[in-house]
Amino acid sequence: MRVLPLADSGLLVELDDLDSVHGLYTALRHQRIPGVVNLVPAARTLLLQLDPRHADPEEIERLVRRTPVEPGGLATEELLRIPVVYDGADLAEVAALTGLTERGVVEEHTGTEWRVAFGGFAPGFGYLTGGSARLEVPRRSESRTRVPRGAVGLAGSFSGVYPRSSPGGWQLIGHTDLEIWRPDRKPPALLRPGVRVRFEEAG
Amino acid sequence: MTELRILTTGPLTTVQDLGRTGAAHIGVGVSGAADRGSFRLANRLVGNPEEYAGLEITLGGLSLRADHPLTVALTGADCPLTVNDCAAAPNAVLRVPAGGVLTVGTPSHGARGYLAIRGGVDVDPVLDSRATDTLSGLGPPPVRPGDVLPVGPPPPEFPLVDTAPVPSPPEGDLVLTVTPGPRADWFTGEALATLLGAGYRVTPESDRVGMRLDGPPLERRHGGELPSEGMVAGALQVPPSGRPTLFLADHPVTGGYPVIAVLRSAEVDRAAQARPGQRLWFRAERGRGPLS
């Protein structure tokens, strides 16, 4: 574990892997640590954003270091079923890149349980991991200026759903009508770290 | 209920407060006032709790009419101010009579003025904040001419002082204190020396998300991609061009380019008052360094 200060505004905790990030996040998320305003899990780091007026970074660092990292990683949350129409603009391209048929892409995407590893790209967006290794594809060489809300995409080993219309560079394989993000709903985001996801082909 | 009728807005006027916390794990950034110190001061002057919403006025140009008497204060950028065409003082408690017109002119220096209204701007909160996050689109849309903004009921506290003696935002070059890291080790030794030795000019490509800076490029020690990681306001993130971006209030929650240094939080407020063309000089504060 390395703890890297971001002036008086944050402590970036660098860990060995995503499981350790999840373990520390799980251990810290229900503690009310004075001066810590946000926890931001990412692929190899957990950022503690601080309110400089109320945080004692050295005390918080000591607390982080003596916090046992939960061995189970991320607490398992509910299972979310996401109905998908597999009509994405890049479905043929993904089939070509993976050597699968379009049908095969759909079967791989619906064939495993995914899980939200972390967020960050936009409110309500979740990076989903746990998919079939056969679905690994690079991002598009050129980003689209507008990806519609609900678009379901792949990039690297991740899958994701665009919470609202935005620019984006993921390979689009389908779309869902499920509102994964609604600020006036509790909870606003359906895809929170730990939530398990099953994609299902919409009839 | 008291309301503000917006007559003109200038380049960008938004509703701001101290922002949203506790939702970064679902991609929601803090947002809120870019110069938090000036914002808080405006609220304190009118007797509001610090988290009440007010207006952030970028480069002036705001005018509004009050339907009921208002108690207001303007802080931050040095904007000429009038109430019913009479000059009024910044950093002071002002009364605007019913039907009165308040105008906030173009600042002589500084970029962002903060107008607190006793009772606060009472638009509907989104995720417990009234801040406009210009990157994610959360919160109310930017204020436009013709908008009518509700003002909340007055808080129980009364204004304690009439004026606050604060320095104007600096003109010309700014010296800002940074802590090197967290990814200073991604850069050549000269890169950090360059950052701390050369001035960086604020470019017109600057907004609430961040300020693109122009100056000598900062070279990386090696290639490779950094997995995206959490960001803070004040981070100097260096994209492949080598020219740093200084993140402000609406910065993305995570970013994939290495951060070479981070401004102290009080210095973020001062940086948020810099205008395109002004030059920033960074001075290192001895960081604690990475502890393994």
Short mmCIF file of C-alpha atoms in Angstrom, two decimals:
data_model
loop_
_atom_site.label_atom_id
_atom_site.label_comp_id
_atom_site.label_asym_id
_atom_site.label_seq_id
_atom_site.Cartn_x
_atom_site.Cartn_y
_atom_site.Cartn_z
CA MET A 1 0.00 0.00 0.00
CA ARG A 2 1.29 3.46 -0.93
CA VAL A 3 -0.46 6.57 0.31
CA LEU A 4 0.11 9.56 -1.97
CA PRO A 5 -1.03 12.97 -0.71
CA LEU A 6 -2.86 15.33 -3.09
CA ALA A 7 -1.87 18.52 -1.27
CA ASP A 8 -4.45 18.99 1.51
CA SER A 9 -7.36 17.85 -0.69
CA GLY A 10 -6.94 14.10 -0.89
CA LEU A 11 -5.11 10.89 -0.09
CA LEU A 12 -4.62 8.54 -3.01
CA VAL A 13 -4.18 5.00 -1.73
CA GLU A 14 -2.43 2.81 -4.27
CA LEU A 15 -3.08 -0.90 -3.92
CA ASP A 16 -1.93 -4.09 -5.62
CA ASP A 17 -5.09 -4.88 -7.52
CA LEU A 18 -8.80 -4.22 -7.91
CA ASP A 19 -9.67 -6.76 -5.19
CA SER A 20 -7.59 -4.88 -2.62
CA VAL A 21 -9.18 -1.58 -3.72
CA HIS A 22 -12.58 -3.14 -3.16
CA GLY A 23 -11.50 -4.60 0.18
CA LEU A 24 -10.38 -1.22 1.51
CA TYR A 25 -13.42 0.55 0.02
CA THR A 26 -15.73 -1.96 1.71
CA ALA A 27 -13.91 -1.53 5.02
CA LEU A 28 -14.05 2.29 4.89
CA ARG A 29 -17.37 3.07 3.27
CA HIS A 30 -19.52 2.67 6.35
CA GLN A 31 -17.15 4.51 8.66
CA ARG A 32 -17.79 8.18 9.11
CA ILE A 33 -14.28 9.57 8.97
CA PRO A 34 -14.24 13.26 9.88
CA GLY A 35 -13.08 15.35 6.94
CA VAL A 36 -13.50 12.62 4.30
CA VAL A 37 -16.16 13.79 1.84
CA ASN A 38 -15.87 11.15 -0.89
CA LEU A 39 -14.41 7.72 -1.55
CA VAL A 40 -13.50 7.14 -5.19
CA PRO A 41 -12.57 3.53 -6.01
CA ALA A 42 -10.78 2.99 -9.32
CA ALA A 43 -8.82 0.18 -10.99
CA ARG A 44 -5.77 0.30 -8.71
CA THR A 45 -6.44 3.17 -6.34
CA LEU A 46 -8.88 4.40 -3.74
CA LEU A 47 -9.04 8.19 -3.43
CA LEU A 48 -10.19 9.76 -0.18
CA GLN A 49 -11.31 13.28 -1.04
CA LEU A 50 -10.85 15.56 1.96
CA ASP A 51 -12.47 18.72 3.22
CA PRO A 52 -9.26 20.59 4.09
CA ARG A 53 -10.99 22.53 6.83
CA HIS A 54 -12.01 19.43 8.76
CA ALA A 55 -9.52 16.74 7.78
CA ASP A 56 -6.31 15.75 9.51
CA PRO A 57 -4.52 13.94 6.66
CA GLU A 58 -1.93 12.29 8.90
CA GLU A 59 -4.54 10.94 11.27
CA ILE A 60 -6.64 9.70 8.33
CA GLU A 61 -3.60 8.04 6.80
CA ARG A 62 -2.92 6.22 10.09
CA LEU A 63 -6.54 5.09 10.15
CA VAL A 64 -6.32 3.81 6.57
CA ARG A 65 -3.12 1.91 7.32
CA ARG A 66 -4.52 0.14 10.34
CA THR A 67 -7.81 -0.70 8.61
CA PRO A 68 -7.82 -4.38 7.73
CA VAL A 69 -8.64 -4.79 4.06
CA GLU A 70 -11.78 -6.90 3.78
CA PRO A 71 -10.62 -10.18 2.28
CA GLY A 72 -13.82 -10.72 0.33
CA GLY A 73 -13.23 -7.58 -1.74
CA LEU A 74 -16.43 -5.83 -2.65
CA ALA A 75 -19.56 -6.52 -0.62
CA THR A 76 -21.97 -8.30 -2.90
CA GLU A 77 -25.01 -6.25 -3.71
CA GLU A 78 -28.26 -7.15 -5.36
CA LEU A 79 -28.57 -8.68 -8.82
CA LEU A 80 -29.77 -6.26 -11.49
CA ARG A 81 -31.23 -7.69 -14.69
CA ILE A 82 -30.72 -5.42 -17.70
CA PRO A 83 -32.81 -6.18 -20.78
CA VAL A 84 -30.83 -5.43 -23.93
CA VAL A 85 -31.77 -5.21 -27.58
CA TYR A 86 -28.59 -6.28 -29.35
CA ASP A 87 -28.70 -3.87 -32.27
CA GLY A 88 -25.55 -1.80 -31.60
CA ALA A 89 -23.77 -0.02 -34.42
CA ASP A 90 -20.52 -1.88 -33.65
CA LEU A 91 -21.95 -5.38 -33.22
CA ALA A 92 -20.54 -6.58 -36.55
CA GLU A 93 -17.19 -4.96 -35.76
CA VAL A 94 -17.07 -6.64 -32.34
CA ALA A 95 -17.87 -9.98 -33.99
CA ALA A 96 -15.01 -9.42 -36.45
CA LEU A 97 -12.59 -8.39 -33.68
CA THR A 98 -13.41 -11.34 -31.45
CA GLY A 99 -13.82 -13.98 -34.12
CA LEU A 100 -17.30 -14.69 -32.84
CA THR A 101 -20.53 -14.51 -34.78
CA GLU A 102 -22.90 -11.69 -33.84
CA ARG A 103 -25.01 -14.36 -32.16
CA GLY A 104 -21.91 -15.53 -30.34
CA VAL A 105 -21.25 -12.00 -29.02
CA VAL A 106 -24.78 -11.89 -27.61
CA GLU A 107 -24.36 -15.31 -26.01
CA GLU A 108 -21.06 -14.36 -24.40
CA HIS A 109 -22.44 -11.03 -23.15
CA THR A 110 -25.52 -12.64 -21.60
CA GLY A 111 -23.64 -15.77 -20.51
CA THR A 112 -21.83 -14.48 -17.44
CA GLU A 113 -22.61 -12.44 -14.38
CA TRP A 114 -20.97 -9.01 -14.43
CA ARG A 115 -20.31 -6.75 -11.50
CA VAL A 116 -19.86 -3.00 -11.10
CA ALA A 117 -16.18 -2.50 -10.25
CA PHE A 118 -16.18 1.30 -10.06
CA GLY A 119 -17.68 4.41 -11.61
CA GLY A 120 -16.24 7.71 -12.72
CA PHE A 121 -16.92 8.49 -16.37
CA ALA A 122 -20.26 10.17 -15.78
CA PRO A 123 -22.96 10.17 -13.09
CA GLY A 124 -24.52 6.69 -13.05
CA PHE A 125 -21.91 5.03 -15.25
CA GLY A 126 -20.48 1.76 -13.93
CA TYR A 127 -17.45 -0.11 -15.20
CA LEU A 128 -18.61 -3.74 -15.29
CA THR A 129 -16.10 -6.55 -14.89
CA GLY A 130 -16.38 -10.32 -14.84
CA GLY A 131 -17.29 -10.83 -18.46
CA SER A 132 -16.05 -13.47 -20.85
CA ALA A 133 -12.40 -13.02 -21.86
CA ARG A 134 -13.51 -13.60 -25.45
CA LEU A 135 -15.28 -10.21 -25.44
CA GLU A 136 -12.11 -8.12 -24.92
CA VAL A 137 -12.00 -5.46 -27.62
CA PRO A 138 -10.16 -2.15 -27.93
CA ARG A 139 -12.02 1.12 -27.78
CA ARG A 140 -13.05 2.56 -31.12
CA SER A 141 -10.19 4.32 -32.87
CA GLU A 142 -12.39 7.41 -33.05
CA SER A 143 -14.82 8.44 -30.35
CA ARG A 144 -18.38 9.23 -31.29
CA THR A 145 -19.47 12.76 -30.49
CA ARG A 146 -22.84 11.46 -29.39
CA VAL A 147 -23.70 8.05 -27.95
CA PRO A 148 -27.39 7.71 -27.09
CA ARG A 149 -28.62 7.15 -23.55
CA GLY A 150 -28.99 3.45 -22.76
CA ALA A 151 -26.34 2.33 -25.26
CA VAL A 152 -24.57 -0.84 -24.11
CA GLY A 153 -20.89 -1.02 -24.95
CA LEU A 154 -17.61 -2.88 -24.57
CA ALA A 155 -14.05 -1.56 -24.11
CA GLY A 156 -11.05 -3.54 -22.92
CA SER A 157 -12.40 -6.11 -20.50
CA PHE A 158 -15.24 -3.81 -19.39
CA SER A 159 -18.87 -3.51 -20.35
CA GLY A 160 -21.01 -0.47 -19.55
CA VAL A 161 -24.28 1.34 -20.16
CA TYR A 162 -24.35 5.04 -21.10
CA PRO A 163 -26.51 6.75 -18.45
CA ARG A 164 -27.26 9.70 -20.71
CA SER A 165 -26.40 10.84 -24.18
CA SER A 166 -22.74 11.83 -24.28
CA PRO A 167 -19.57 11.53 -26.34
CA GLY A 168 -18.03 8.08 -26.08
CA GLY A 169 -15.50 5.69 -27.56
CA TRP A 170 -16.84 2.29 -26.55
CA GLN A 171 -17.90 -0.37 -29.05
CA LEU A 172 -21.69 -0.34 -29.03
CA ILE A 173 -23.41 -3.71 -29.15
CA GLY A 174 -26.97 -2.87 -28.10
CA HIS A 175 -29.25 -0.68 -26.03
CA THR A 176 -31.50 -0.91 -22.99
CA ASP A 177 -34.61 1.06 -22.05
CA LEU A 178 -33.88 0.55 -18.36
CA GLU A 179 -33.21 3.94 -16.75
CA ILE A 180 -29.93 3.19 -15.01
CA TRP A 181 -29.60 6.83 -13.84
CA ARG A 182 -32.27 9.13 -12.47
CA PRO A 183 -31.16 11.89 -10.09
CA ASP A 184 -34.63 12.18 -8.50
CA ARG A 185 -34.84 8.47 -7.65
CA LYS A 186 -33.46 6.77 -4.56
CA PRO A 187 -30.98 5.39 -5.32
CA PRO A 188 -30.23 7.57 -8.37
CA ALA A 189 -27.75 5.05 -9.83
CA LEU A 190 -28.69 1.41 -10.36
CA LEU A 191 -25.05 0.58 -11.14
CA ARG A 192 -23.20 1.12 -7.86
CA PRO A 193 -19.91 -0.60 -7.02
CA GLY A 194 -20.72 -4.17 -6.01
CA VAL A 195 -24.03 -4.49 -7.84
CA ARG A 196 -24.18 -7.75 -9.83
CA VAL A 197 -25.52 -7.55 -13.37
CA ARG A 198 -27.07 -9.99 -15.78
CA PHE A 199 -27.66 -8.82 -19.32
CA GLU A 200 -30.71 -10.47 -20.86
CA GLU A 201 -31.72 -10.37 -24.48
CA ALA A 202 -34.96 -8.39 -24.73
CA GLY A 203 -37.67 -10.21 -26.61
CA MET B 1 -42.25 34.66 -1.77
CA THR B 2 -39.27 36.81 -2.73
CA GLU B 3 -37.97 36.36 -6.24
CA LEU B 4 -35.12 37.61 -8.36
CA ARG B 5 -35.87 38.53 -11.97
CA ILE B 6 -32.75 38.10 -14.05
CA LEU B 7 -32.31 40.89 -16.62
CA THR B 8 -28.85 40.11 -18.03
CA THR B 9 -26.23 37.47 -17.20
CA GLY B 10 -22.92 38.20 -18.91
CA PRO B 11 -20.85 35.26 -20.26
CA LEU B 12 -21.88 32.72 -17.59
CA THR B 13 -23.83 33.00 -14.38
CA THR B 14 -24.64 29.83 -12.44
CA VAL B 15 -26.28 28.92 -9.17
CA GLN B 16 -23.62 27.50 -6.83
CA ASP B 17 -23.28 26.28 -3.28
CA LEU B 18 -20.64 24.07 -1.65
CA GLY B 19 -21.52 21.17 -3.95
CA ARG B 20 -22.32 17.46 -3.68
CA THR B 21 -20.44 15.06 -1.48
CA GLY B 22 -20.78 11.35 -0.86
CA ALA B 23 -21.70 10.34 -4.41
CA ALA B 24 -18.35 10.27 -6.21
CA HIS B 25 -18.47 6.45 -6.28
CA ILE B 26 -21.42 6.75 -8.66
CA GLY B 27 -19.64 9.36 -10.76
CA VAL B 28 -21.02 12.53 -9.17
CA GLY B 29 -18.38 15.23 -8.70
CA VAL B 30 -18.43 17.85 -5.97
CA SER B 31 -18.87 20.96 -8.16
CA GLY B 32 -19.97 24.07 -6.22
CA ALA B 33 -18.33 27.51 -6.14
CA ALA B 34 -14.97 27.61 -7.95
CA ASP B 35 -13.61 30.09 -5.34
CA ARG B 36 -15.06 28.61 -2.19
CA GLY B 37 -13.48 31.11 0.18
CA SER B 38 -15.11 34.08 -1.55
CA PHE B 39 -18.39 32.20 -1.77
CA ARG B 40 -18.42 31.44 1.94
CA LEU B 41 -17.54 35.02 2.79
CA ALA B 42 -20.54 36.32 0.78
CA ASN B 43 -22.86 34.01 2.72
CA ARG B 44 -21.36 34.97 6.07
CA LEU B 45 -21.80 38.67 5.28
CA VAL B 46 -25.56 38.33 4.78
CA GLY B 47 -25.97 35.99 7.78
CA ASN B 48 -26.60 32.86 5.70
CA PRO B 49 -25.31 29.42 6.62
CA GLU B 50 -22.27 28.80 4.43
CA GLU B 51 -23.98 26.16 2.33
CA TYR B 52 -26.83 28.37 1.10
CA ALA B 53 -26.89 28.77 -2.69
CA GLY B 54 -25.84 32.01 -4.38
CA LEU B 55 -24.78 33.16 -7.83
CA GLU B 56 -21.36 32.74 -9.40
CA ILE B 57 -20.94 35.50 -11.97
CA THR B 58 -18.17 34.91 -14.50
CA LEU B 59 -16.67 38.18 -15.80
CA GLY B 60 -19.63 40.25 -14.63
CA GLY B 61 -22.56 41.30 -16.77
CA LEU B 62 -25.32 40.35 -14.32
CA SER B 63 -28.29 42.54 -13.60
CA LEU B 64 -31.42 41.62 -11.72
CA ARG B 65 -34.54 43.17 -10.24
CA ALA B 66 -35.87 42.34 -6.78
CA ASP B 67 -39.62 42.22 -6.19
CA HIS B 68 -39.15 42.49 -2.40
CA PRO B 69 -36.34 44.18 -0.42
CA LEU B 70 -33.15 42.10 -0.51
CA THR B 71 -30.04 41.91 1.60
CA VAL B 72 -27.07 40.94 -0.56
CA ALA B 73 -23.26 40.89 -0.66
CA LEU B 74 -20.85 40.56 -3.57
CA THR B 75 -17.39 39.05 -3.09
CA GLY B 76 -14.64 37.62 -5.31
CA ALA B 77 -13.74 39.38 -8.56
CA ASP B 78 -13.47 43.14 -8.34
CA CYS B 79 -16.73 44.00 -10.13
CA PRO B 80 -18.19 47.49 -10.21
CA LEU B 81 -21.55 47.30 -8.53
CA THR B 82 -24.63 49.49 -8.61
CA VAL B 83 -27.96 49.50 -6.81
CA ASN B 84 -30.49 51.64 -8.70
CA ASP B 85 -27.61 53.25 -10.60
CA CYS B 86 -25.76 54.26 -7.41
CA ALA B 87 -22.30 52.80 -6.95
CA ALA B 88 -22.13 50.27 -4.12
CA ALA B 89 -19.26 48.54 -2.35
CA PRO B 90 -18.16 44.94 -2.77
CA ASN B 91 -17.50 42.75 0.29
CA ALA B 92 -20.24 44.65 2.13
CA VAL B 93 -23.81 44.11 3.23
CA LEU B 94 -26.11 45.90 0.77
CA ARG B 95 -29.80 46.55 0.77
CA VAL B 96 -31.73 46.48 -2.48
CA PRO B 97 -35.19 48.06 -2.11
CA ALA B 98 -38.32 46.44 -3.55
CA GLY B 99 -38.30 46.96 -7.31
CA GLY B 100 -34.61 47.90 -7.17
CA VAL B 101 -32.11 46.90 -9.83
CA LEU B 102 -28.71 45.51 -8.94
CA THR B 103 -26.00 45.42 -11.61
CA VAL B 104 -22.65 43.68 -11.49
CA GLY B 105 -20.24 45.09 -14.10
CA THR B 106 -17.17 43.61 -15.74
CA PRO B 107 -14.43 43.11 -13.15
CA SER B 108 -11.20 45.08 -13.43
CA HIS B 109 -9.45 42.00 -12.13
CA GLY B 110 -10.47 38.56 -10.97
CA ALA B 111 -12.79 36.28 -12.93
CA ARG B 112 -15.64 35.22 -10.69
CA GLY B 113 -17.92 37.28 -8.48
CA TYR B 114 -20.14 35.73 -5.81
CA LEU B 115 -23.51 37.20 -4.98
CA ALA B 116 -25.09 35.96 -1.78
CA ILE B 117 -28.72 36.82 -1.14
CA ARG B 118 -30.03 36.61 2.39
CA GLY B 119 -32.22 33.49 2.41
CA GLY B 120 -30.29 31.86 -0.43
CA VAL B 121 -31.31 31.02 -3.98
CA ASP B 122 -33.99 28.44 -3.37
CA VAL B 123 -34.15 26.45 -6.60
CA ASP B 124 -34.86 22.72 -6.29
CA PRO B 125 -31.81 20.78 -5.13
CA VAL B 126 -30.48 17.83 -7.16
CA LEU B 127 -28.73 15.20 -5.04
CA ASP B 128 -28.82 17.55 -2.05
CA SER B 129 -27.15 20.48 -3.80
CA ARG B 130 -28.22 23.43 -5.93
CA ALA B 131 -24.85 23.68 -7.67
CA THR B 132 -24.73 23.70 -11.47
CA ASP B 133 -22.17 21.10 -12.52
CA THR B 134 -21.28 22.22 -16.03
CA LEU B 135 -19.51 18.93 -16.83
CA SER B 136 -22.19 16.44 -15.81
CA GLY B 137 -25.22 18.69 -16.33
CA LEU B 138 -26.48 18.10 -12.78
CA GLY B 139 -28.25 20.93 -11.00
CA PRO B 140 -30.08 23.91 -12.48
CA PRO B 141 -29.14 25.08 -15.98
CA PRO B 142 -27.02 28.23 -16.24
CA VAL B 143 -28.98 31.37 -15.38
CA ARG B 144 -30.51 33.15 -18.40
CA PRO B 145 -32.12 36.55 -18.92
CA GLY B 146 -35.82 36.31 -18.03
CA ASP B 147 -35.28 33.62 -15.37
CA VAL B 148 -37.07 34.12 -12.08
CA LEU B 149 -35.20 32.64 -9.15
CA PRO B 150 -36.90 32.06 -5.78
CA VAL B 151 -35.23 33.33 -2.61
CA GLY B 152 -35.61 31.27 0.56
CA PRO B 153 -36.84 32.53 3.93
CA PRO B 154 -34.28 34.53 5.92
CA PRO B 155 -32.15 32.48 8.30
CA PRO B 156 -32.35 33.13 12.07
CA GLU B 157 -28.89 34.75 12.24
CA PHE B 158 -28.41 38.40 11.34
CA PRO B 159 -25.45 39.93 9.54
CA LEU B 160 -22.72 40.57 12.11
CA VAL B 161 -20.49 42.99 10.22
CA ASP B 162 -21.05 45.55 7.48
CA THR B 163 -17.92 44.99 5.47
CA ALA B 164 -15.09 42.50 5.19
CA PRO B 165 -11.58 43.82 4.52
CA VAL B 166 -10.28 41.34 1.93
CA PRO B 167 -7.66 41.89 -0.75
CA SER B 168 -8.78 42.09 -4.37
CA PRO B 169 -7.93 39.12 -6.56
CA PRO B 170 -4.38 39.62 -7.87
CA GLU B 171 -3.62 41.21 -11.21
CA GLY B 172 -0.71 40.08 -13.33
CA ASP B 173 1.40 37.12 -12.32
CA LEU B 174 0.23 34.77 -9.57
CA VAL B 175 2.47 32.63 -7.40
CA LEU B 176 0.70 29.46 -6.27
CA THR B 177 1.86 26.83 -3.81
CA VAL B 178 1.75 23.22 -4.97
CA THR B 179 2.61 19.85 -3.48
CA PRO B 180 4.46 17.65 -5.99
CA GLY B 181 2.84 14.31 -6.76
CA PRO B 182 1.02 12.00 -6.72
CA ARG B 183 2.47 11.02 -10.13
CA ALA B 184 5.55 13.25 -10.27
CA ASP B 185 7.55 10.02 -10.73
CA TRP B 186 5.94 9.59 -14.17
CA PHE B 187 7.88 12.63 -15.39
CA THR B 188 11.51 13.38 -16.05
CA GLY B 189 13.43 15.20 -13.33
CA GLU B 190 13.54 18.26 -15.55
CA ALA B 191 9.76 18.28 -15.88
CA LEU B 192 9.20 19.12 -12.22
CA ALA B 193 11.98 21.72 -12.35
CA THR B 194 10.34 23.20 -15.45
CA LEU B 195 6.93 23.32 -13.78
CA LEU B 196 8.44 25.12 -10.80
CA GLY B 197 10.72 27.38 -12.83
CA ALA B 198 8.68 28.54 -15.80
CA GLY B 199 5.51 30.58 -15.88
CA TYR B 200 2.35 29.05 -17.34
CA ARG B 201 -0.15 31.28 -19.04
CA VAL B 202 -3.91 30.79 -18.56
CA THR B 203 -5.38 30.15 -22.02
CA PRO B 204 -8.88 31.08 -23.19
CA GLU B 205 -9.67 27.34 -23.05
CA SER B 206 -10.55 27.70 -19.40
CA ASP B 207 -13.85 27.12 -17.66
CA ARG B 208 -15.27 25.66 -14.45
CA VAL B 209 -13.90 22.21 -15.37
CA GLY B 210 -10.31 23.37 -15.66
CA MET B 211 -7.81 25.82 -17.02
CA ARG B 212 -5.61 24.82 -19.91
CA LEU B 213 -2.20 26.30 -19.32
CA ASP B 214 0.39 27.23 -21.90
CA GLY B 215 4.10 27.00 -21.21
CA PRO B 216 7.03 24.63 -21.71
CA PRO B 217 5.79 21.04 -22.10
CA LEU B 218 6.38 18.60 -19.24
CA GLU B 219 8.02 15.42 -20.46
CA ARG B 220 7.18 11.97 -19.22
CA ARG B 221 9.86 9.57 -18.14
CA HIS B 222 8.25 6.67 -19.96
CA GLY B 223 5.21 5.79 -22.02
CA GLY B 224 2.48 3.56 -20.78
CA GLU B 225 -1.03 4.26 -19.64
CA LEU B 226 -2.11 5.17 -16.15
CA PRO B 227 -5.30 3.38 -15.09
CA SER B 228 -7.91 6.09 -14.41
CA GLU B 229 -7.83 7.32 -10.83
CA GLY B 230 -9.70 9.79 -8.66
CA MET B 231 -9.02 13.50 -9.13
CA VAL B 232 -9.33 16.60 -6.93
CA ALA B 233 -9.74 20.31 -7.64
CA GLY B 234 -6.26 21.81 -7.87
CA ALA B 235 -4.71 18.81 -9.62
CA LEU B 236 -2.30 19.65 -12.45
CA GLN B 237 -3.05 16.88 -14.90
CA VAL B 238 -0.70 16.46 -17.84
CA PRO B 239 -2.15 15.11 -21.10
CA PRO B 240 0.11 13.78 -23.88
CA SER B 241 0.69 17.35 -25.17
CA GLY B 242 2.73 17.93 -22.00
CA ARG B 243 0.86 21.14 -21.20
CA PRO B 244 -0.91 20.91 -17.86
CA THR B 245 -4.59 21.41 -17.14
CA LEU B 246 -5.45 22.82 -13.73
CA PHE B 247 -8.65 21.21 -12.52
CA LEU B 248 -11.31 23.43 -10.96
CA ALA B 249 -14.70 22.77 -9.34
CA ASP B 250 -16.37 20.75 -12.14
CA HIS B 251 -13.37 18.49 -12.84
CA PRO B 252 -14.08 14.89 -13.87
CA VAL B 253 -14.32 12.47 -10.94
CA THR B 254 -11.58 10.28 -12.41
CA GLY B 255 -8.89 10.91 -15.00
CA GLY B 256 -6.40 8.85 -16.94
CA TYR B 257 -3.48 11.27 -17.28
CA PRO B 258 -0.84 11.60 -14.56
CA VAL B 259 -1.02 14.46 -12.06
CA ILE B 260 2.40 16.05 -11.56
CA ALA B 261 1.43 18.32 -8.64
CA VAL B 262 -1.60 19.58 -6.72
CA LEU B 263 -2.39 23.10 -5.54
CA ARG B 264 -3.12 23.70 -1.88
CA SER B 265 -6.90 24.12 -1.49
CA ALA B 266 -6.64 27.82 -0.59
CA GLU B 267 -4.59 28.34 -3.75
CA VAL B 268 -7.33 26.77 -5.88
CA ASP B 269 -9.55 29.67 -4.85
CA ARG B 270 -6.93 32.18 -5.99
CA ALA B 271 -6.32 30.29 -9.24
CA ALA B 272 -10.07 30.32 -9.96
CA GLN B 273 -9.84 34.12 -10.09
CA ALA B 274 -7.12 34.11 -12.78
CA ARG B 275 -8.13 35.24 -16.25
CA PRO B 276 -6.89 34.16 -19.66
CA GLY B 277 -3.53 35.83 -20.28
CA GLN B 278 -2.46 35.90 -16.64
CA ARG B 279 0.64 33.89 -15.82
CA LEU B 280 0.87 31.34 -13.01
CA TRP B 281 4.13 30.48 -11.24
CA PHE B 282 4.17 27.34 -9.14
CA ARG B 283 6.19 27.09 -5.96
CA ALA B 284 6.74 23.76 -4.24
CA GLU B 285 5.68 23.16 -0.73
CA ARG B 286 7.73 20.41 0.78
CA GLY B 287 5.34 17.44 0.54
CA ARG B 288 5.54 14.57 2.94
CA GLY B 289 6.36 12.41 -0.05
CA PRO B 290 5.07 8.91 -0.61
CA LEU B 291 5.29 6.73 2.46
CA SER B 292 5.54 3.05 1.71
#
